[in-house]
Coordinates of C-alpha atoms in Angstrom, one line a residue:
Chain A
M1 CA 62.5 32.2 0.2
N2 CA 60.8 33.2 3.5
L3 CA 58.8 30.9 5.7
L4 CA 55.5 31.7 4.1
D5 CA 56.9 31.4 0.6
K6 CA 57.9 27.9 1.5
L7 CA 54.4 27.0 2.5
E8 CA 53.1 28.4 -0.8
A9 CA 55.6 26.4 -2.7
A10 CA 54.6 23.2 -0.9
A11 CA 50.9 23.9 -1.6
A12 CA 51.7 24.6 -5.3
A13 CA 53.6 21.3 -5.5
R14 CA 50.7 19.4 -4.1
K15 CA 48.3 21.1 -6.5
A16 CA 50.5 20.4 -9.4
V17 CA 50.1 16.7 -9.1
L18 CA 46.4 17.0 -10.0
P19 CA 44.6 20.2 -9.2
S20 CA 41.1 18.7 -9.5
A21 CA 42.0 16.0 -6.9
L22 CA 42.4 18.4 -4.0
S23 CA 38.7 18.0 -2.9
A24 CA 39.3 14.2 -2.5
F25 CA 41.5 14.7 0.5
G26 CA 40.0 15.4 3.9
I27 CA 36.5 15.0 2.6
P28 CA 34.0 15.9 5.4
I29 CA 32.0 13.0 6.8
D30 CA 28.8 14.7 7.9
E31 CA 27.3 11.9 9.9
V32 CA 28.3 8.4 10.9
Y33 CA 25.6 5.7 11.1
S34 CA 27.5 2.5 11.7
A35 CA 30.8 0.8 11.1
T36 CA 30.0 0.7 7.4
E37 CA 27.7 3.6 6.6
A38 CA 27.9 7.4 6.8
R39 CA 26.6 10.5 5.2
I40 CA 28.6 12.8 3.0
G41 CA 26.5 15.8 2.0
D42 CA 23.2 14.3 1.0
R43 CA 24.6 10.9 0.1
K44 CA 24.4 7.8 2.3
I45 CA 27.6 6.1 1.5
I46 CA 29.3 2.7 2.2
L47 CA 32.5 3.2 4.1
L48 CA 35.2 1.2 2.2
G49 CA 38.1 3.3 3.3
T50 CA 38.4 3.1 7.1
N51 CA 40.8 1.2 9.3
N52 CA 37.9 -0.2 11.3
Y53 CA 38.9 -3.8 10.5
L54 CA 36.8 -5.6 13.1
G55 CA 33.9 -3.2 12.8
L56 CA 33.9 -2.3 16.5
T57 CA 33.3 1.4 16.4
F58 CA 29.8 1.0 17.8
A59 CA 30.3 -2.2 19.8
P60 CA 28.0 -1.8 22.8
E61 CA 30.7 -3.0 25.3
C62 CA 33.0 -0.3 24.1
L63 CA 30.3 2.4 24.2
Q64 CA 29.3 1.5 27.7
A65 CA 32.8 1.3 29.0
A66 CA 33.5 4.8 27.6
H67 CA 30.3 6.3 29.0
E68 CA 31.0 4.9 32.4
A69 CA 34.6 6.1 32.4
I70 CA 33.5 9.7 31.5
D71 CA 31.0 9.6 34.3
K72 CA 33.5 8.3 36.8
E73 CA 36.8 9.9 35.9
G74 CA 35.9 12.9 33.7
T75 CA 36.7 13.9 30.1
G76 CA 40.4 14.1 30.3
T77 CA 43.4 13.5 32.5
T78 CA 44.9 17.0 32.0
G79 CA 48.4 15.7 32.5
S80 CA 51.3 13.5 31.4
R81 CA 51.8 9.9 32.5
M82 CA 54.9 11.2 34.3
A83 CA 52.8 13.6 36.3
N84 CA 49.1 13.3 37.2
G85 CA 48.0 11.4 34.1
S86 CA 48.7 7.8 35.1
Y87 CA 45.3 6.4 36.2
L88 CA 44.4 2.9 37.2
G89 CA 43.0 2.3 33.7
H90 CA 46.3 3.2 32.0
R91 CA 48.3 0.8 34.1
A92 CA 45.6 -1.9 33.7
L93 CA 45.7 -1.6 29.9
E94 CA 49.5 -1.9 29.9
Q95 CA 49.2 -5.1 31.9
E96 CA 46.5 -6.4 29.6
F97 CA 48.7 -5.7 26.5
A98 CA 51.6 -7.5 28.2
D99 CA 49.3 -10.4 29.0
F100 CA 47.9 -10.5 25.5
Y101 CA 51.4 -10.8 23.9
Q102 CA 52.7 -12.8 26.8
C103 CA 55.5 -10.3 27.1
R104 CA 57.3 -8.8 30.1
A105 CA 55.8 -5.4 29.8
S106 CA 54.1 -2.8 27.7
I107 CA 53.9 1.0 27.5
V108 CA 50.8 2.9 26.4
F109 CA 51.3 6.1 24.4
T110 CA 48.7 8.8 23.6
T111 CA 48.7 8.1 19.8
G112 CA 50.0 5.4 17.5
Y113 CA 52.2 8.0 15.9
Q114 CA 53.7 8.8 19.2
A115 CA 54.2 5.1 20.0
N116 CA 56.6 4.9 17.0
L117 CA 58.2 8.3 17.7
G118 CA 58.7 7.5 21.4
T119 CA 59.9 3.9 21.0
I120 CA 62.3 4.5 18.1
G121 CA 63.4 7.9 19.5
G122 CA 64.2 6.3 22.8
L123 CA 65.9 3.1 21.5
V124 CA 68.3 4.6 19.0
N125 CA 70.5 7.6 19.2
P126 CA 73.1 9.5 17.1
G127 CA 75.8 7.0 16.1
D128 CA 73.3 4.1 15.9
V129 CA 71.6 2.9 12.7
V130 CA 68.0 2.3 11.7
L131 CA 67.3 0.1 8.7
I132 CA 63.8 0.7 7.6
D133 CA 61.6 -0.8 4.8
S134 CA 61.2 1.8 2.0
D135 CA 57.4 1.6 2.4
S136 CA 57.5 2.5 6.1
H137 CA 54.8 4.7 7.6
A138 CA 55.6 8.4 8.2
S139 CA 55.6 7.8 12.0
I140 CA 58.5 5.4 11.5
Y141 CA 60.4 7.9 9.4
D142 CA 59.7 10.7 11.9
G143 CA 60.7 8.6 14.8
C144 CA 64.0 7.8 13.1
K145 CA 64.6 11.5 12.4
L146 CA 63.9 12.3 16.0
S147 CA 66.4 9.8 17.1
G148 CA 69.3 11.3 15.2
A149 CA 70.5 7.8 14.2
D150 CA 71.7 7.2 10.6
I151 CA 68.6 6.2 8.6
I152 CA 69.2 3.6 5.8
R153 CA 66.3 2.3 3.7
F154 CA 66.0 -1.1 2.2
R155 CA 63.8 -2.1 -0.8
H156 CA 60.3 -3.0 0.2
N157 CA 60.0 -6.6 1.6
D158 CA 63.4 -7.5 -0.1
V159 CA 65.4 -9.6 2.4
V160 CA 68.4 -9.8 0.0
D161 CA 68.5 -6.1 -0.2
L162 CA 68.2 -5.9 3.6
E163 CA 71.1 -8.3 4.1
K164 CA 73.3 -6.4 1.6
R165 CA 72.8 -3.2 3.6
L166 CA 73.5 -4.9 6.9
R167 CA 76.7 -6.3 5.5
R168 CA 77.8 -2.9 4.4
L169 CA 77.5 -1.6 7.9
G170 CA 80.2 -3.9 9.2
D171 CA 80.5 -3.7 13.0
R172 CA 77.8 -1.1 13.2
S173 CA 75.2 -3.8 12.4
S174 CA 75.2 -4.7 16.1
S175 CA 73.9 -1.2 16.9
T176 CA 71.2 -1.3 14.3
L177 CA 67.5 -1.4 14.7
I178 CA 65.6 -3.0 11.8
I179 CA 62.0 -1.7 11.5
I180 CA 59.3 -3.4 9.5
E181 CA 55.5 -3.5 9.5
G182 CA 53.1 -6.5 9.9
I183 CA 50.8 -5.3 7.1
Y184 CA 51.9 -2.4 5.0
S185 CA 49.3 0.3 4.7
M186 CA 49.8 1.2 1.0
L187 CA 49.6 -2.2 -0.8
G188 CA 48.3 -4.3 2.1
D189 CA 51.1 -6.9 1.8
Q190 CA 52.8 -8.6 4.8
A191 CA 56.4 -8.6 5.8
P192 CA 58.5 -11.8 5.3
L193 CA 59.1 -12.0 9.0
A194 CA 60.8 -15.4 9.3
D195 CA 63.5 -14.4 6.7
I196 CA 64.0 -11.0 8.3
I197 CA 64.5 -12.6 11.7
K198 CA 67.1 -14.9 10.4
I199 CA 69.1 -12.0 8.9
K200 CA 68.8 -9.9 12.0
N201 CA 70.1 -12.8 14.2
D202 CA 73.0 -13.3 11.7
Y203 CA 74.0 -9.7 12.2
N204 CA 73.2 -9.4 15.8
A205 CA 70.8 -6.5 15.2
L206 CA 67.4 -5.7 16.9
L207 CA 64.0 -5.8 15.3
L208 CA 61.0 -3.6 15.8
L209 CA 57.7 -4.8 14.2
D210 CA 54.9 -2.3 13.8
E211 CA 51.6 -4.2 14.0
A212 CA 49.4 -1.2 13.4
H213 CA 47.4 -2.7 10.5
S214 CA 47.8 -6.4 11.5
L215 CA 46.6 -6.2 15.1
G216 CA 43.2 -7.9 15.3
V217 CA 43.6 -9.0 11.7
L218 CA 46.3 -11.8 11.8
G219 CA 46.7 -14.7 14.2
K220 CA 44.3 -16.8 16.1
T221 CA 43.8 -14.2 18.9
G222 CA 44.6 -11.2 16.7
Q223 CA 48.1 -10.4 18.0
G224 CA 49.2 -9.8 14.4
L225 CA 52.0 -11.2 12.2
V226 CA 53.9 -12.4 15.2
E227 CA 51.1 -14.8 16.1
K228 CA 50.4 -15.9 12.5
T229 CA 54.1 -16.8 12.1
G230 CA 54.6 -18.1 15.7
L231 CA 57.7 -15.9 16.0
I232 CA 56.9 -13.5 18.8
K233 CA 59.9 -14.5 20.9
E234 CA 62.2 -13.5 18.1
V235 CA 60.9 -9.9 17.8
D236 CA 62.5 -7.4 20.1
F237 CA 59.9 -4.7 20.1
I238 CA 56.3 -4.6 18.9
T239 CA 54.4 -1.3 18.4
G240 CA 50.8 -0.8 17.4
T241 CA 47.9 1.5 17.5
F242 CA 44.5 1.7 19.1
S243 CA 43.1 3.6 16.1
K244 CA 42.4 0.8 13.8
S245 CA 41.0 -2.6 15.0
L246 CA 40.6 -1.2 18.6
C247 CA 38.6 1.8 17.3
S248 CA 39.9 4.5 19.6
I249 CA 43.1 6.5 19.6
G250 CA 46.5 5.7 21.3
G251 CA 49.4 3.4 20.8
Y252 CA 51.6 0.8 22.5
C253 CA 54.9 -0.9 22.6
V254 CA 55.4 -4.4 24.1
S255 CA 58.7 -6.2 24.7
N256 CA 60.4 -8.9 26.7
H257 CA 63.5 -6.6 27.1
P258 CA 63.6 -5.2 30.6
H259 CA 65.0 -2.0 29.0
L260 CA 61.5 -1.1 27.8
D261 CA 60.6 0.6 31.0
F262 CA 63.6 2.9 30.7
L263 CA 61.8 4.6 27.8
R264 CA 59.4 6.1 30.3
Y265 CA 62.3 8.3 31.5
I266 CA 63.8 9.4 28.2
S267 CA 61.0 9.3 25.6
H268 CA 59.7 12.8 25.0
P269 CA 56.6 11.7 23.0
Y270 CA 55.6 9.7 26.1
I271 CA 56.5 12.3 28.7
F272 CA 55.6 15.6 27.2
T273 CA 52.0 15.0 26.3
A274 CA 48.7 14.4 28.1
S275 CA 47.8 10.8 28.7
P276 CA 44.9 9.2 26.8
S277 CA 41.5 10.2 28.2
P278 CA 39.7 7.8 30.6
A279 CA 37.0 7.1 27.9
T280 CA 39.7 6.2 25.4
I281 CA 41.4 3.8 27.8
A282 CA 38.1 2.2 28.8
S283 CA 36.8 1.6 25.3
T284 CA 40.3 0.3 24.2
R285 CA 40.3 -2.2 27.1
A286 CA 36.8 -3.3 26.1
A287 CA 37.8 -3.6 22.5
L288 CA 40.9 -5.5 23.3
K289 CA 38.8 -8.2 25.0
L290 CA 36.5 -8.4 21.9
L291 CA 39.6 -8.5 19.7
R292 CA 41.2 -11.4 21.6
N293 CA 38.0 -13.4 21.4
G294 CA 37.1 -12.2 17.9
E295 CA 37.9 -15.3 15.8
D296 CA 34.5 -15.0 14.2
L297 CA 35.1 -11.4 13.3
R298 CA 38.5 -12.2 11.7
Q299 CA 36.8 -15.0 9.8
Q300 CA 34.2 -12.6 8.5
L301 CA 36.8 -10.0 7.7
W302 CA 39.0 -12.4 5.7
G303 CA 36.0 -13.8 4.0
N304 CA 35.1 -10.3 2.8
A305 CA 38.7 -9.6 1.9
H306 CA 39.3 -12.7 -0.2
R307 CA 36.0 -12.3 -1.9
L308 CA 36.5 -8.7 -3.0
Y309 CA 40.2 -9.2 -3.9
T310 CA 39.3 -12.2 -6.2
T311 CA 36.4 -10.3 -7.8
L312 CA 38.5 -7.2 -8.5
R313 CA 41.3 -9.3 -9.9
N314 CA 38.9 -11.2 -12.2
I315 CA 37.4 -7.9 -13.4
G316 CA 40.9 -6.9 -14.5
Y317 CA 42.1 -4.4 -12.0
T318 CA 45.8 -4.4 -11.1
L319 CA 46.0 -5.1 -7.3
G320 CA 48.5 -5.2 -4.5
P321 CA 50.5 -8.5 -4.2
E322 CA 48.2 -10.4 -1.8
P323 CA 44.7 -10.5 -0.5
G324 CA 43.9 -8.8 2.8
P325 CA 41.7 -6.2 4.4
I326 CA 43.6 -3.5 2.5
I327 CA 43.1 -3.9 -1.2
A328 CA 45.0 -1.4 -3.3
I329 CA 44.0 -0.9 -6.9
I330 CA 47.1 0.3 -8.7
L331 CA 46.6 2.8 -11.5
D332 CA 49.0 4.2 -14.1
D333 CA 48.3 7.9 -13.5
P334 CA 46.6 10.3 -11.0
Q335 CA 43.9 11.2 -13.5
Q336 CA 42.8 7.5 -13.8
A337 CA 42.8 7.1 -10.0
L338 CA 40.8 10.3 -9.5
K339 CA 38.2 9.2 -12.1
L340 CA 37.7 5.9 -10.4
W341 CA 37.6 7.5 -6.9
Q342 CA 35.0 10.0 -8.1
G343 CA 33.0 7.3 -9.9
L344 CA 32.8 5.3 -6.7
L345 CA 31.7 8.3 -4.6
E346 CA 29.1 9.2 -7.2
N347 CA 27.8 5.6 -6.6
N348 CA 27.9 6.1 -2.8
I349 CA 31.1 4.2 -2.0
Y350 CA 33.9 6.0 -0.1
V351 CA 37.5 4.7 -0.6
N352 CA 40.9 6.4 -0.2
L353 CA 42.7 8.1 -3.0
I354 CA 46.5 8.1 -2.8
L355 CA 48.6 10.0 -5.4
P356 CA 52.4 10.4 -5.9
P357 CA 54.6 10.8 -4.1
A358 CA 52.6 9.2 -1.2
A359 CA 52.2 5.9 -3.1
P360 CA 55.1 3.5 -3.7
D361 CA 56.9 3.5 -7.1
N362 CA 55.2 6.7 -8.3
N363 CA 51.9 4.9 -8.7
S364 CA 48.4 6.2 -7.9
L365 CA 46.2 4.1 -5.7
V366 CA 42.5 3.7 -5.0
R367 CA 42.7 1.9 -1.6
C368 CA 39.8 -0.1 -0.2
S369 CA 39.7 -1.2 3.4
L370 CA 37.3 -3.9 4.3
N371 CA 35.9 -4.7 7.7
A372 CA 34.1 -7.5 9.5
A373 CA 30.9 -5.6 9.5
H374 CA 30.5 -5.3 5.8
T375 CA 27.5 -7.4 4.8
E376 CA 27.2 -9.7 1.8
E377 CA 24.6 -7.2 0.4
Q378 CA 27.1 -4.4 0.6
I379 CA 29.9 -6.5 -0.9
I380 CA 27.7 -7.4 -3.8
Y381 CA 26.8 -3.8 -4.4
I382 CA 30.5 -2.8 -4.3
E383 CA 31.4 -5.5 -6.8
K384 CA 28.7 -4.3 -9.1
I385 CA 29.9 -0.7 -9.1
F386 CA 33.6 -1.7 -9.6
T387 CA 32.5 -3.8 -12.6
K388 CA 30.5 -0.9 -14.0
L389 CA 33.4 1.5 -13.6
Y390 CA 36.1 -0.8 -15.1
T391 CA 37.6 0.6 -18.3
Chain B
M1 CA 89.8 9.3 -4.0
S2 CA 91.0 11.6 -6.8
D3 CA 89.1 14.4 -8.4
S4 CA 88.5 12.3 -11.4
N5 CA 86.5 10.0 -9.2
Y6 CA 84.4 13.0 -8.2
D7 CA 83.9 13.8 -11.9
E8 CA 82.9 10.2 -12.6
I9 CA 80.3 10.4 -9.7
L10 CA 79.0 13.7 -11.0
Q11 CA 78.7 12.2 -14.5
L12 CA 76.9 9.1 -13.3
L13 CA 74.6 11.2 -11.2
S14 CA 73.8 13.5 -14.0
E15 CA 72.8 10.6 -16.2
R16 CA 70.6 9.1 -13.6
L17 CA 68.9 12.4 -12.7
A18 CA 68.3 13.1 -16.4
S19 CA 66.4 9.8 -16.6
I20 CA 64.1 10.5 -13.7
S21 CA 63.7 14.3 -13.9
T22 CA 60.5 15.5 -15.5
S23 CA 61.9 19.0 -16.1
G24 CA 63.4 18.3 -19.5
L25 CA 66.4 20.5 -18.6
A26 CA 70.0 19.5 -19.3
I27 CA 71.6 18.7 -16.0
T28 CA 74.3 21.0 -14.6
P29 CA 76.1 20.7 -11.2
E30 CA 74.6 23.8 -9.7
M31 CA 71.0 22.8 -10.5
N32 CA 68.7 22.5 -7.5
L33 CA 67.3 19.0 -7.3
I34 CA 63.8 20.0 -6.1
N35 CA 63.1 23.4 -7.6
Q36 CA 64.7 23.0 -11.0
L37 CA 64.8 19.2 -11.6
A38 CA 61.5 18.4 -9.9
I39 CA 63.1 15.5 -8.0
D40 CA 60.6 14.8 -5.2
S41 CA 61.6 13.2 -1.9
I42 CA 60.6 9.7 -2.9
K43 CA 62.5 9.8 -6.2
L44 CA 65.6 11.1 -4.3
L45 CA 65.4 8.4 -1.7
N46 CA 65.1 5.7 -4.4
L47 CA 68.0 7.2 -6.2
I48 CA 70.1 7.0 -3.0
M49 CA 69.4 3.3 -2.8
E50 CA 70.7 2.9 -6.4
I51 CA 73.8 4.9 -5.5
E52 CA 74.4 2.8 -2.5
D53 CA 74.4 -0.3 -4.6
T54 CA 76.5 1.2 -7.4
F55 CA 79.3 2.3 -5.0
D56 CA 78.7 -0.3 -2.3
I57 CA 78.3 2.4 0.4
S58 CA 75.7 3.5 3.0
V59 CA 74.2 6.9 2.5
P60 CA 72.1 7.8 5.5
V61 CA 68.9 9.6 4.6
N62 CA 69.6 12.3 7.2
A63 CA 72.9 13.1 5.4
L64 CA 70.7 14.6 2.7
T65 CA 69.6 17.5 4.8
D66 CA 72.3 19.7 3.4
V67 CA 72.0 18.5 -0.1
Q68 CA 70.3 21.0 -2.5
T69 CA 72.2 20.8 -5.8
V70 CA 73.5 18.0 -8.0
A71 CA 77.0 19.0 -7.0
D72 CA 76.1 18.8 -3.3
L73 CA 74.9 15.2 -3.8
A74 CA 78.0 14.3 -5.8
K75 CA 80.2 15.7 -3.0
L76 CA 78.4 13.8 -0.3
I77 CA 78.8 10.5 -2.2
H78 CA 82.5 11.3 -2.9
R79 CA 83.0 12.0 0.8
I80 CA 81.4 8.8 1.9
K81 CA 83.2 6.7 -0.7
S82 CA 86.5 8.4 0.2
S83 CA 86.1 7.6 3.9
Q84 CA 85.8 3.9 3.3

């Protein structure tokens, strides 16, 4: 099989899952009106499938900061952080992240994907071990592959299973990095952080927590699961992204370990790419301030999340294990999921469609993501349509 | 570990693969896991977790890079189990 044949085989495999579902992926958004509304074709739709948890995409403070940064510093840095791409804003944002988490230091990466690639790839090497939750995001898998370390999976959120796998490693457990997420993107459930920390301490391993979906969502000031549980000092490395609650693009790692800074010299995803643009950094800094002081936004977000989760469960839908901004409707087969997804779009509601093998346990998912800007009127309409489409 | 252990591993693997493959084909050692048995990456990774528990071993995901057939997988497990 030559190189192009392999691509054709991969495309055929994707098509084989459900040929009629191909149009559901990468659907073009023609115009964005607000944090909750957009146009697809000639339809004005409610956005119920974004990661815009605090609804800050059009926050005036962020828009103004971005505009001013473009005017002052231009559209791009045209260079790596290691070369000409380390502006005042990049360094200030790193300090602000360190302050936010009350950690020793932080590193800003160009994307959230690269934050995991760069952190994991720098921390572990061939001969080390990474123990990852089976529902981990692709950036975690890819970071592990990049590292060359031995990759072992444990069953999703199963601390007994994690302990069993650490035990099997014997002495190698002390050169093991455990990787988990604050909120998992597929089912929207949270990691059992306290139990995992106890096990990692028992086996002298290190822990990396990806707060991509929990930043801004959990904790009084929005730090994530570490703040909700009060366990920040027990977590060795925290990664996250700017592309969800912070509404831009980029990523970070924070840590109290002085070794964090060494990643700047060895992490290829940090070194060999251009740094985030001035506008990106400026809007992220403005959004981080809003996030820290966004208790009212979190209250609104969780109010929306609890309400829709309860309604969908009462209608009879099978849902992910706990309420949260990500509400996954679990369906038995791809055809059912596609039908629900199409029904929602025909009624002007956009959600995410996730088909095997992307969804856990060979399920098909229709995934809703709520945000703080969804109005009661919109939620009532969404509930009405889900009721109508239930079979 | 003796060859009979390898045979046992192969037998066990064949039974498990038969239960998760959607191909409907009878399992033979030379069969390709993806092309012939339609075992996607997630099914394979979940199968590996079961194998780890059955044999009380660690099978790194990256060790699967060279695994294409049922026999390749059996040999990998045999090798890891033998090295304990």
